[in-house]
Coordinates of C-alpha atoms and ligand atoms in Angstrom, one line a residue:
M98 CA 14.5 -36.4 207.1
D99 CA 14.6 -33.5 209.3
F100 CA 17.2 -35.1 210.9
L101 CA 19.3 -35.8 207.7
R102 CA 19.0 -32.3 206.9
K103 CA 20.3 -30.9 210.1
A104 CA 23.2 -33.5 210.0
V105 CA 24.1 -32.4 206.6
R106 CA 24.0 -28.6 207.7
A107 CA 26.1 -29.5 210.7
L108 CA 28.5 -31.4 208.4
I109 CA 28.8 -28.3 206.2
A110 CA 29.3 -26.0 209.0
I111 CA 32.2 -28.0 210.3
S112 CA 33.8 -27.9 207.0
I113 CA 33.6 -24.4 206.6
F114 CA 35.1 -23.9 209.9
A115 CA 37.8 -26.2 209.3
S116 CA 38.7 -24.6 205.6
N117 CA 38.3 -21.2 207.3
G118 CA 40.3 -21.7 210.4
F119 CA 43.7 -20.6 210.1
A120 CA 44.8 -24.0 211.8
I121 CA 48.0 -25.0 209.9
D122 CA 47.5 -28.3 208.0
L123 CA 50.5 -30.4 208.1
D124 CA 51.4 -33.7 206.6
P125 CA 54.4 -34.9 208.6
T126 CA 55.5 -37.3 206.0
S127 CA 55.9 -34.6 203.4
A128 CA 59.0 -32.3 203.8
A129 CA 57.3 -29.3 201.8
S130 CA 54.5 -29.5 204.0
I131 CA 56.6 -29.7 207.1
K132 CA 58.9 -26.8 205.8
S133 CA 55.7 -24.5 205.0
A134 CA 54.4 -25.0 208.6
A135 CA 57.9 -24.7 210.2
K136 CA 58.3 -21.2 208.3
I137 CA 55.0 -19.8 209.8
V138 CA 55.8 -20.8 213.3
A139 CA 59.3 -19.7 213.3
G140 CA 58.0 -16.4 212.0
D141 CA 55.7 -16.0 215.0
L142 CA 58.2 -17.3 217.3
M143 CA 60.6 -14.6 216.2
S144 CA 57.9 -11.8 216.2
Y145 CA 58.4 -12.2 220.2
Y146 CA 61.9 -11.3 219.8
A147 CA 62.3 -8.5 216.8
T148 CA 59.8 -6.5 214.6
N149 CA 61.1 -8.4 211.8
A150 CA 64.4 -10.2 210.3
S151 CA 66.5 -7.3 210.2
G152 CA 64.4 -5.1 212.5
A153 CA 64.1 -3.6 215.9
I154 CA 64.7 -5.9 219.1
I155 CA 61.6 -5.5 221.0
S156 CA 63.4 -5.9 224.4
G157 CA 65.9 -3.2 223.5
I158 CA 68.8 -5.4 224.0
P159 CA 70.2 -7.9 221.3
G160 CA 69.7 -11.6 222.9
L161 CA 67.1 -11.0 225.1
L162 CA 63.6 -11.7 225.3
T163 CA 61.6 -9.3 226.9
Y164 CA 61.5 -9.8 230.8
P165 CA 59.4 -10.6 232.6
P166 CA 58.3 -13.0 231.7
Y167 CA 61.2 -14.3 229.7
Y168 CA 64.3 -15.2 231.8
W169 CA 67.6 -14.8 229.9
W170 CA 68.3 -18.6 229.5
E171 CA 65.0 -19.1 227.5
A172 CA 66.2 -16.6 224.7
G173 CA 69.5 -18.7 224.3
A174 CA 67.2 -21.9 224.2
M175 CA 65.1 -19.9 221.3
F176 CA 68.2 -19.0 219.3
G177 CA 68.9 -23.0 219.5
Q178 CA 65.6 -23.9 218.2
M179 CA 66.1 -21.2 215.3
I180 CA 69.7 -23.0 214.5
D181 CA 67.7 -26.2 214.1
Y182 CA 65.1 -24.3 212.0
W183 CA 67.7 -23.3 209.6
Y184 CA 69.3 -26.9 209.5
Y185 CA 66.2 -28.5 208.9
T186 CA 64.8 -26.2 206.2
N187 CA 67.6 -23.8 204.6
D188 CA 65.7 -21.0 205.4
T189 CA 68.5 -18.2 206.2
T190 CA 65.9 -15.7 206.7
Y191 CA 66.8 -15.4 210.7
N192 CA 70.6 -16.5 210.7
D193 CA 72.2 -12.7 211.0
I194 CA 69.8 -12.0 213.9
V195 CA 70.3 -15.2 215.6
T196 CA 74.5 -14.6 215.4
A197 CA 73.9 -11.1 216.5
G198 CA 71.8 -12.1 219.5
L199 CA 74.3 -14.8 220.4
M200 CA 77.3 -12.7 220.3
F201 CA 76.0 -9.7 222.3
Q202 CA 75.4 -11.9 225.2
V203 CA 78.8 -14.0 225.3
G204 CA 79.7 -12.1 228.5
N205 CA 83.2 -10.1 229.0
D206 CA 85.1 -13.7 229.3
N207 CA 83.5 -15.2 226.2
N208 CA 81.6 -17.9 228.4
F209 CA 78.0 -16.8 228.4
M210 CA 78.4 -15.3 231.8
P211 CA 77.3 -11.8 231.0
A212 CA 77.5 -9.4 234.2
N213 CA 73.8 -8.5 233.9
Q214 CA 72.4 -11.8 234.7
S215 CA 74.8 -12.8 238.0
K216 CA 71.5 -12.5 239.9
D217 CA 69.4 -15.2 237.8
E218 CA 72.1 -17.5 236.1
G219 CA 72.2 -21.1 236.9
N220 CA 74.5 -23.8 235.5
D221 CA 71.4 -25.1 233.6
D222 CA 70.9 -21.7 232.2
Q223 CA 74.4 -21.2 231.0
L224 CA 74.3 -24.7 229.6
F225 CA 71.1 -23.9 227.4
W226 CA 73.2 -21.1 225.7
A227 CA 75.8 -23.9 225.3
F228 CA 73.7 -26.4 223.8
T229 CA 72.9 -23.8 221.3
V230 CA 76.2 -22.7 220.2
M231 CA 77.4 -26.4 220.1
S232 CA 74.5 -27.2 217.6
A233 CA 75.9 -24.1 215.5
A234 CA 79.3 -25.9 215.6
E235 CA 77.7 -29.2 214.9
L236 CA 75.6 -28.0 211.9
N237 CA 77.9 -25.8 210.5
F238 CA 76.0 -22.8 211.2
P239 CA 77.7 -20.0 209.4
N240 CA 80.8 -19.2 211.6
P241 CA 80.9 -15.7 213.2
P242 CA 83.7 -13.3 211.9
A243 CA 87.3 -14.5 212.8
D244 CA 87.7 -11.6 215.6
K245 CA 84.6 -12.7 217.3
P246 CA 84.4 -15.9 219.4
Q247 CA 83.7 -19.1 218.0
W248 CA 80.9 -21.4 218.3
L249 CA 83.2 -24.4 219.2
A250 CA 85.3 -22.5 221.9
L251 CA 82.1 -21.0 223.5
A252 CA 80.8 -24.4 224.2
Q253 CA 84.4 -25.4 225.3
A254 CA 84.5 -22.6 227.7
V255 CA 81.0 -23.2 229.4
F256 CA 82.4 -26.8 229.6
N257 CA 85.5 -26.0 231.2
Q258 CA 83.6 -23.8 233.8
L259 CA 81.3 -26.4 234.9
T260 CA 84.1 -28.7 235.8
T261 CA 85.3 -26.5 237.9
R262 CA 82.1 -25.9 239.9
W263 CA 82.2 -30.0 240.5
D264 CA 81.1 -29.8 244.3
T265 CA 82.1 -33.1 246.4
S266 CA 81.5 -31.4 249.7
L267 CA 77.9 -32.7 249.6
C268 CA 76.4 -35.5 248.0
S269 CA 80.0 -37.0 246.7
G270 CA 79.7 -34.9 243.8
G271 CA 77.6 -33.4 241.5
L272 CA 76.8 -29.5 240.1
P273 CA 74.8 -27.6 242.4
W274 CA 71.8 -26.0 240.3
Q275 CA 72.6 -22.5 241.1
I276 CA 76.3 -21.0 240.0
Y277 CA 76.4 -18.4 243.0
T278 CA 76.2 -19.7 246.6
F279 CA 74.3 -16.4 247.5
N280 CA 71.2 -17.7 245.0
N281 CA 68.5 -19.6 246.3
G282 CA 68.7 -23.0 244.9
Y283 CA 72.4 -23.3 245.4
D284 CA 71.7 -26.5 247.9
Y285 CA 69.7 -28.1 245.0
K286 CA 71.7 -30.7 242.8
N287 CA 69.6 -31.1 239.8
T288 CA 69.3 -33.0 236.6
A289 CA 69.4 -30.4 234.2
A290 CA 72.8 -29.1 235.4
N291 CA 74.3 -32.4 235.8
G292 CA 72.5 -34.0 232.8
G293 CA 73.5 -31.0 231.0
L294 CA 77.2 -31.2 231.5
F295 CA 76.9 -35.1 230.6
Q296 CA 75.1 -34.1 227.6
L297 CA 77.6 -31.3 226.5
G298 CA 80.5 -33.5 227.6
A299 CA 79.3 -36.2 225.0
R300 CA 78.8 -33.8 222.4
L301 CA 82.2 -32.3 222.7
A302 CA 83.7 -35.8 222.7
K303 CA 81.9 -36.6 219.7
Y304 CA 82.7 -33.3 217.8
T305 CA 86.7 -33.3 219.2
G306 CA 87.2 -36.9 219.4
N307 CA 88.8 -35.8 222.6
Q308 CA 88.3 -38.5 225.3
T309 CA 88.6 -36.2 228.3
Y310 CA 85.0 -35.0 227.4
A311 CA 83.6 -38.3 227.4
D312 CA 85.2 -39.0 230.5
W313 CA 83.5 -36.4 232.2
A314 CA 80.5 -37.2 230.4
N315 CA 80.7 -40.6 231.9
K316 CA 81.7 -39.1 235.7
A317 CA 78.2 -36.8 235.4
Y318 CA 76.2 -40.0 234.6
D319 CA 77.4 -41.9 237.0
W320 CA 77.1 -39.6 239.7
L321 CA 73.5 -39.1 238.6
A322 CA 73.0 -42.7 238.5
Q323 CA 74.1 -43.4 241.9
S324 CA 71.7 -40.4 243.3
P325 CA 68.1 -40.6 243.7
L326 CA 67.8 -38.2 240.4
L327 CA 68.2 -41.6 238.3
T328 CA 66.2 -44.9 239.4
S329 CA 67.7 -48.2 238.4
S330 CA 64.7 -48.4 235.9
Y331 CA 65.8 -45.1 234.2
Q332 CA 63.1 -42.8 235.5
V333 CA 64.4 -39.1 235.6
Y334 CA 63.6 -37.0 238.4
D335 CA 64.1 -33.3 238.8
G336 CA 66.5 -32.4 241.9
S337 CA 67.9 -33.4 245.2
N338 CA 68.5 -31.3 248.2
S339 CA 72.3 -31.3 249.0
L340 CA 71.7 -30.2 252.6
K341 CA 70.2 -33.9 253.2
N342 CA 73.2 -35.0 251.3
C343 CA 70.9 -36.1 248.3
T344 CA 69.2 -38.8 250.0
D345 CA 65.8 -38.3 248.1
A346 CA 64.5 -36.4 244.8
D347 CA 62.0 -34.5 244.1
Q348 CA 60.1 -37.1 241.9
L349 CA 58.5 -34.7 239.2
Q350 CA 58.9 -35.9 235.7
W351 CA 59.5 -33.0 233.1
T352 CA 60.0 -33.3 229.5
Y353 CA 63.1 -31.3 229.4
N354 CA 65.2 -33.7 231.8
Y355 CA 64.1 -36.7 229.5
G356 CA 65.4 -34.9 226.4
I357 CA 68.4 -34.0 227.9
M358 CA 69.3 -37.5 229.1
I359 CA 68.0 -39.2 225.9
G360 CA 70.0 -36.4 224.0
G361 CA 73.1 -37.4 226.1
A362 CA 72.8 -40.9 225.9
A363 CA 72.3 -40.9 222.0
Y364 CA 75.7 -39.2 221.5
M365 CA 77.3 -41.5 223.9
Y366 CA 75.8 -44.3 222.1
N367 CA 77.2 -43.2 218.9
Y368 CA 80.5 -41.9 220.3
T369 CA 81.2 -45.7 221.6
N370 CA 80.1 -47.1 218.3
G371 CA 76.9 -48.5 219.6
S372 CA 77.9 -50.0 222.9
S373 CA 75.3 -52.1 224.6
T374 CA 75.9 -49.9 227.7
W375 CA 74.5 -47.0 226.1
A376 CA 72.0 -48.9 224.2
T377 CA 70.3 -50.1 227.5
R378 CA 70.5 -46.7 229.1
L379 CA 69.1 -44.8 225.8
S380 CA 66.2 -47.2 225.7
G381 CA 65.5 -46.9 229.3
F382 CA 65.1 -43.4 229.0
L383 CA 63.1 -43.7 225.7
N384 CA 60.5 -46.3 227.4
N385 CA 59.9 -44.1 230.4
S386 CA 59.7 -41.1 228.1
E387 CA 56.3 -42.7 226.9
V388 CA 54.6 -41.4 229.9
F389 CA 54.5 -38.2 228.2
F390 CA 52.6 -39.6 225.4
P391 CA 49.5 -40.7 227.3
S392 CA 47.2 -43.6 225.8
T393 CA 44.2 -41.2 226.6
Y394 CA 45.3 -39.0 223.7
G395 CA 46.1 -41.8 221.3
G396 CA 49.6 -42.6 222.6
N397 CA 51.6 -40.3 220.1
V398 CA 50.8 -36.8 221.2
M399 CA 53.3 -35.2 223.6
V400 CA 51.8 -33.8 227.0
E401 CA 53.8 -32.0 229.8
V402 CA 51.8 -34.2 232.1
A403 CA 53.1 -32.6 235.3
C404 CA 51.4 -29.2 234.4
E405 CA 49.5 -29.0 231.1
V406 CA 46.5 -30.4 231.5
T407 CA 45.5 -28.3 234.4
Q408 CA 47.3 -25.4 232.8
K409 CA 49.5 -24.8 235.6
C410 CA 52.8 -24.6 233.7
D411 CA 54.9 -21.6 234.2
T412 CA 56.8 -19.8 231.5
D413 CA 59.8 -21.7 231.5
Q414 CA 57.8 -25.2 231.6
W415 CA 55.6 -24.2 228.4
S416 CA 58.8 -24.4 226.5
F417 CA 59.9 -27.9 227.7
K418 CA 58.4 -30.1 225.1
A419 CA 60.6 -28.4 222.6
Y420 CA 63.8 -30.0 224.2
L421 CA 62.1 -33.5 224.3
A422 CA 61.3 -33.2 220.6
R423 CA 64.7 -31.9 219.6
W424 CA 66.6 -34.8 221.3
L425 CA 64.2 -37.5 220.5
A426 CA 64.8 -36.8 216.6
I427 CA 68.6 -36.6 217.5
S428 CA 68.4 -40.1 219.0
A429 CA 66.6 -41.2 215.8
Q430 CA 69.6 -39.7 213.9
L431 CA 72.7 -40.9 216.2
A432 CA 71.0 -44.2 217.4
P433 CA 68.8 -45.4 214.2
Y434 CA 67.5 -48.2 215.9
T435 CA 65.5 -46.3 218.1
A436 CA 64.0 -44.6 215.0
D437 CA 60.9 -46.7 215.1
Q438 CA 59.9 -46.1 218.4
I439 CA 60.2 -42.2 218.0
I440 CA 59.2 -41.4 214.5
P441 CA 55.4 -42.1 215.0
K442 CA 55.5 -39.8 218.1
L443 CA 57.3 -36.9 216.3
Q444 CA 54.7 -37.5 213.5
G445 CA 51.4 -37.6 216.0
S446 CA 52.7 -34.6 218.0
A447 CA 53.5 -32.6 215.0
K448 CA 50.4 -32.9 213.4
A449 CA 48.6 -32.4 216.6
A450 CA 50.6 -29.4 217.2
A451 CA 50.0 -27.9 214.1
T452 CA 46.1 -28.2 214.4
Q453 CA 46.9 -26.0 217.8
C454 CA 48.4 -23.3 215.7
N455 CA 45.2 -21.0 215.1
G456 CA 45.2 -18.4 217.6
G457 CA 46.5 -15.0 218.4
N458 CA 46.9 -11.9 216.3
S459 CA 48.8 -13.5 213.3
G460 CA 45.9 -16.1 213.4
T461 CA 48.5 -18.9 213.4
A462 CA 49.9 -18.8 217.1
C463 CA 50.3 -22.1 218.4
G464 CA 48.5 -22.9 221.8
S465 CA 49.6 -25.2 224.5
R466 CA 47.6 -28.5 224.6
W467 CA 48.3 -30.4 221.4
F468 CA 45.7 -32.8 222.3
Q469 CA 43.0 -30.2 221.6
S470 CA 41.6 -29.8 218.1
T471 CA 41.5 -26.0 218.2
S472 CA 44.0 -23.5 220.0
D473 CA 43.7 -23.2 223.8
G474 CA 44.5 -19.5 223.3
N475 CA 47.6 -20.1 225.9
T476 CA 50.4 -18.7 223.4
G477 CA 53.9 -17.3 224.2
V478 CA 57.5 -18.2 223.3
G479 CA 57.6 -21.4 224.9
Q480 CA 54.5 -23.0 223.3
E481 CA 55.7 -21.6 219.7
M482 CA 59.2 -23.0 220.2
S483 CA 57.7 -26.3 221.3
A484 CA 55.5 -26.5 218.1
L485 CA 58.5 -25.4 215.7
S486 CA 60.7 -27.9 217.4
V487 CA 58.5 -31.0 217.0
I488 CA 57.2 -29.8 213.4
A489 CA 60.7 -29.3 212.0
A490 CA 62.2 -32.5 213.6
N491 CA 60.2 -34.6 211.5
L492 CA 62.7 -33.5 208.8
I493 CA 65.1 -35.4 210.7
G494 CA 65.3 -38.1 208.1
E495 CA 66.1 -35.6 205.6
V496 CA 69.4 -33.9 206.9
T497 CA 73.0 -34.8 207.4
A498 CA 74.1 -35.7 210.9
P499 CA 76.1 -33.6 213.2
Y500 CA 79.6 -32.8 211.9
S501 CA 82.6 -33.7 214.0
A502 CA 86.2 -32.0 213.3
V503 CA 87.0 -34.9 211.0
T504 CA 83.9 -35.2 209.1
G505 CA 83.9 -31.5 208.1
G506 CA 83.0 -29.4 210.9
T507 CA 84.6 -25.9 210.5
S508 CA 84.0 -24.5 213.9
K509 CA 87.4 -23.4 215.6
G510 CA 88.1 -24.6 219.2
N511 CA 89.9 -23.5 222.1
P512 CA 90.2 -26.5 224.7
S513 CA 91.3 -24.0 227.1
A514 CA 88.8 -21.6 226.7
G515 CA 86.9 -20.3 229.8
T516 CA 89.7 -21.1 232.3
G517 CA 91.8 -17.8 232.4
G518 CA 91.2 -14.5 233.3
G519 CA 88.2 -13.6 235.4
A520 CA 86.2 -16.3 234.1
T521 CA 85.6 -17.9 237.6
Q522 CA 85.3 -14.6 239.4
N523 CA 82.3 -13.9 241.1
P524 CA 80.5 -11.2 238.6
L525 CA 77.9 -9.9 241.1
V526 CA 78.1 -6.0 240.1
G527 CA 76.1 -3.1 242.0
S528 CA 73.5 -3.6 245.0
P529 CA 73.3 -6.8 247.0
I530 CA 70.7 -9.4 245.9
T531 CA 67.3 -8.7 247.3
T532 CA 64.9 -12.0 248.0
G533 CA 62.7 -10.9 245.1
D534 CA 66.0 -11.4 242.8
K535 CA 66.5 -14.5 244.6
A536 CA 63.1 -16.1 244.2
G537 CA 63.6 -15.5 240.0
A538 CA 66.8 -17.2 239.4
G539 CA 67.2 -20.1 237.2
I540 CA 65.0 -22.8 235.4
I541 CA 62.7 -24.0 238.4
T542 CA 59.1 -24.9 239.1
T543 CA 57.5 -22.9 241.6
L544 CA 56.5 -26.0 243.4
V545 CA 60.0 -27.0 243.8
L546 CA 61.1 -23.8 245.2
V547 CA 58.1 -23.8 247.5
T548 CA 59.4 -27.3 248.4
I549 CA 62.9 -26.0 249.2
L550 CA 61.6 -22.7 251.1
G551 CA 59.3 -24.6 253.0
G552 CA 61.4 -27.8 253.8
G553 CA 58.5 -29.9 252.5
W554 CA 60.7 -32.3 250.8
F555 CA 58.6 -35.6 250.7
M556 CA 55.3 -33.7 249.8
V557 CA 56.2 -33.7 246.0
S558 CA 56.0 -36.7 244.1
Ligands
NAG799 C1 61.7 -4.0 209.8 O1 61.7 -3.1 211.0 C2 62.3 -2.0 210.9 C3 62.5 -1.5 212.3 O2 60.9 -1.4 212.6 C4 61.5 -1.0 209.6 O3 62.1 0.0 209.9 C5 61.6 -2.0 208.4 O4 61.0 -1.1 207.4 C6 61.1 -3.3 208.6 N1 61.2 -4.1 207.4 C7 60.3 -4.8 206.8 C8 60.9 -5.4 205.7 O5 59.3 -5.1 207.4
NAG800 C1 69.3 -28.0 202.1 O1 70.0 -27.9 201.2 C2 71.5 -28.7 200.8 C3 72.4 -28.1 200.1 O2 71.9 -27.4 199.3 C4 70.5 -29.8 200.3 O3 71.2 -31.2 200.3 C5 69.5 -30.4 201.4 O4 68.6 -31.5 200.8 C6 68.5 -29.2 201.7 N1 68.0 -29.5 203.0 C7 66.6 -29.3 203.1 C8 65.8 -30.0 204.1 O5 65.8 -29.2 201.9
NAG801 C1 73.3 -5.0 230.5 O1 72.4 -3.9 231.0 C2 72.3 -2.6 230.1 C3 71.3 -1.7 231.0 O2 70.3 -2.3 230.7 C4 72.4 -2.7 228.9 O3 72.5 -1.5 228.4 C5 73.5 -3.7 228.4 O4 73.2 -3.7 226.7 C6 73.3 -5.1 229.0 N1 74.2 -6.2 228.5 C7 73.8 -7.4 228.0 C8 74.9 -8.1 227.4 O5 72.7 -7.6 228.1
NAG802 C1 76.4 -38.6 251.4 O1 76.0 -39.6 250.4 C2 77.2 -40.1 249.9 C3 76.5 -41.0 248.4 O2 76.1 -40.1 247.7 C4 77.6 -41.1 250.9 O3 78.9 -41.6 250.0 C5 78.4 -40.1 251.8 O4 78.9 -41.1 252.9 C6 77.1 -39.5 252.3 N1 77.7 -38.8 253.6 C7 77.1 -38.5 254.8 C8 77.6 -37.4 255.6 O5 76.1 -39.0 255.0
NAG803 C1 85.0 -46.0 216.9 O1 85.2 -46.7 215.7 C2 86.2 -45.9 215.3 C3 86.4 -46.4 213.9 O2 86.4 -47.8 213.8 C4 87.5 -45.9 216.1 O3 88.5 -45.0 215.5 C5 87.1 -45.2 217.2 O4 88.3 -45.4 218.2 C6 85.9 -46.2 218.0 N1 85.3 -45.4 219.3 C7 85.4 -45.8 220.4 C8 84.8 -44.8 221.7 O5 85.5 -47.2 220.7
NAG804 C1 62.4 -50.8 226.4 O1 61.3 -51.5 226.0 C2 61.3 -52.4 224.9 C3 60.0 -52.7 224.4 O2 59.1 -52.8 225.4 C4 62.0 -53.6 225.8 O3 62.1 -54.5 224.8 C5 63.2 -53.2 226.4 O4 63.7 -54.4 227.1 C6 63.2 -52.1 227.1 N1 64.6 -51.4 227.5 C7 64.7 -51.4 228.7 C8 66.2 -50.9 228.9 O5 64.1 -51.0 229.5
NAG805 C1 76.0 -42.7 214.7 O1 75.2 -41.6 213.7 C2 75.8 -41.9 212.2 C3 74.7 -40.7 211.5 O2 73.4 -40.7 212.2 C4 74.9 -43.2 211.8 O3 75.1 -43.3 210.6 C5 75.5 -44.3 212.6 O4 75.0 -45.4 211.9 C6 75.6 -44.3 214.0 N1 76.0 -45.2 214.6 C7 75.7 -46.3 215.1 C8 76.5 -47.2 216.0 O5 74.4 -46.4 215.3
NAG806 C1 91.4 -32.5 225.6 O1 90.3 -31.7 226.4 C2 91.1 -31.7 227.8 C3 89.8 -30.9 228.6 O2 89.5 -29.4 228.1 C4 92.3 -30.6 227.5 O3 93.1 -30.2 228.5 C5 93.2 -31.1 226.4 O4 94.4 -30.3 226.0 C6 92.5 -31.6 225.1 N1 93.4 -32.4 224.4 C7 93.7 -32.0 223.2 C8 94.4 -32.9 222.3 O5 93.1 -31.1 222.4

């Protein structure tokens, strides 16, 4: 009897804890539940950026998160998440502040090369801003005033610039990770930059119907496929040393690289009216992305396996799960045959992520390890973005597919954007770059950087 009393007391204690805790209770099959959860997380995310929806920018500069620890690119990625948030929920609260931030960072040549970022900006960084404006075009996010650069033209400007950086001097092609030869990592050709060009080309082809973009998407894909960055069984690795002519790869597997490839393949599958070539590639990447849903945690909860369990992810990496979730949803939408494989993973991960959202000052800040039942206390922009992405993605069945120029997309383009003026000039201003500046450049794992600097290429696998 004593045992029973203790057990009952324990049960009561558990239920009190559960009902008094702040964790967000999510039913991923209910649109209302998803929207109310997403609203909380979106608010927590934006609290890193501004005091409120019309208030002061915390970094002091529109479009920037506070550095350190948040590099320029992550703000661009965050605005993309907020555009998705609006798309999924119809909540317009943050639209104006998102547009203002994007407009402030377009740079002198309207191509997301602001002079302040020349020491840090890699091709992949620039691409994440391009993904964001591409989403704005596809989703008919309210257009900027006519005298400002337009979403589609901005994405085209980035695309046009990237094609001028295609480098056949080493590895028979590919984009270097970095834009500037003076930045460390110029000798690294990576999946984020080349997969990013592939995805952006695929999306521009789908939106504009211009085959030239699809040709570039194929070119970038084919180069990746013949390099060690993609294996013949569709594993996606991070990058390769061009000074060794890209003969081997850093074999770390990251959610965002898979997300980029899955998204690009889904757009190409749809653009080609469901070609078997793209179906095979898409399914190959999807099958391998199951590595991020370990059976240890039930098989449907996303884990950044390379660093999360040991809590060794860096600031950039904590945001990576956002991009896999984002583009898994796109795959379910543009390649409907993949939905059955994807939806249980979005549901399981969203529910798990929501239970992690019970930390921080707000009482709802999301931790990083979704497979745990309460917040691990590891909060930040990336963690918040990842939770928002995976929660909102569960509305994918409720929303209209991306628009194109012929199905109602209203964004104005300019096929030659970004090609004139000083667009490709070296914008380095001020004093020469320092070692400290170099080490901070771009989206990269510390491990990879150490590997490059130390030359210990084969040590990472
Ligand atoms: C938003 O923030 C601004 C600047 O910090 C402040 O003046 C304003 O009262 C805030 N508005 C609301 C509705 O909280
Ligand atoms: C958003 O609003 C549109 C038009 O009012 C409506 O068709 C759509 O269902 C809404 N979406 C969501 C997710 O509520
Ligand atoms: C560049 O940096 C200066 C000095 O901090 C700042 O005033 C300006 O707003 C920044 N521009 C952009 C586009 O971030
Ligand atoms: C570099 O690799 C490419 C294949 O990516 C190959 O065609 C080329 O011959 C290699 N160059 C050298 C110098 O080994
Ligand atoms: C896809 O189908 C449409 C409609 O039949 C056609 O106009 C278009 O050319 C096709 N696209 C490709 C890439 O085959
Ligand atoms: C993906 O997995 C499914 C189910 O196991 C299998 O039928 C399919 O052949 C796989 N596709 C590829 C390209 O590996
Ligand atoms: C392309 O995407 C649209 C929108 O989701 C979908 O209706 C269509 O079936 C897709 N095309 C193919 C070939 O799956
Ligand atoms: C298609 O895109 C290419 C590459 O940007 C551009 O040169 C060409 O003018 C575009 N064609 C049309 C019809 O817009």
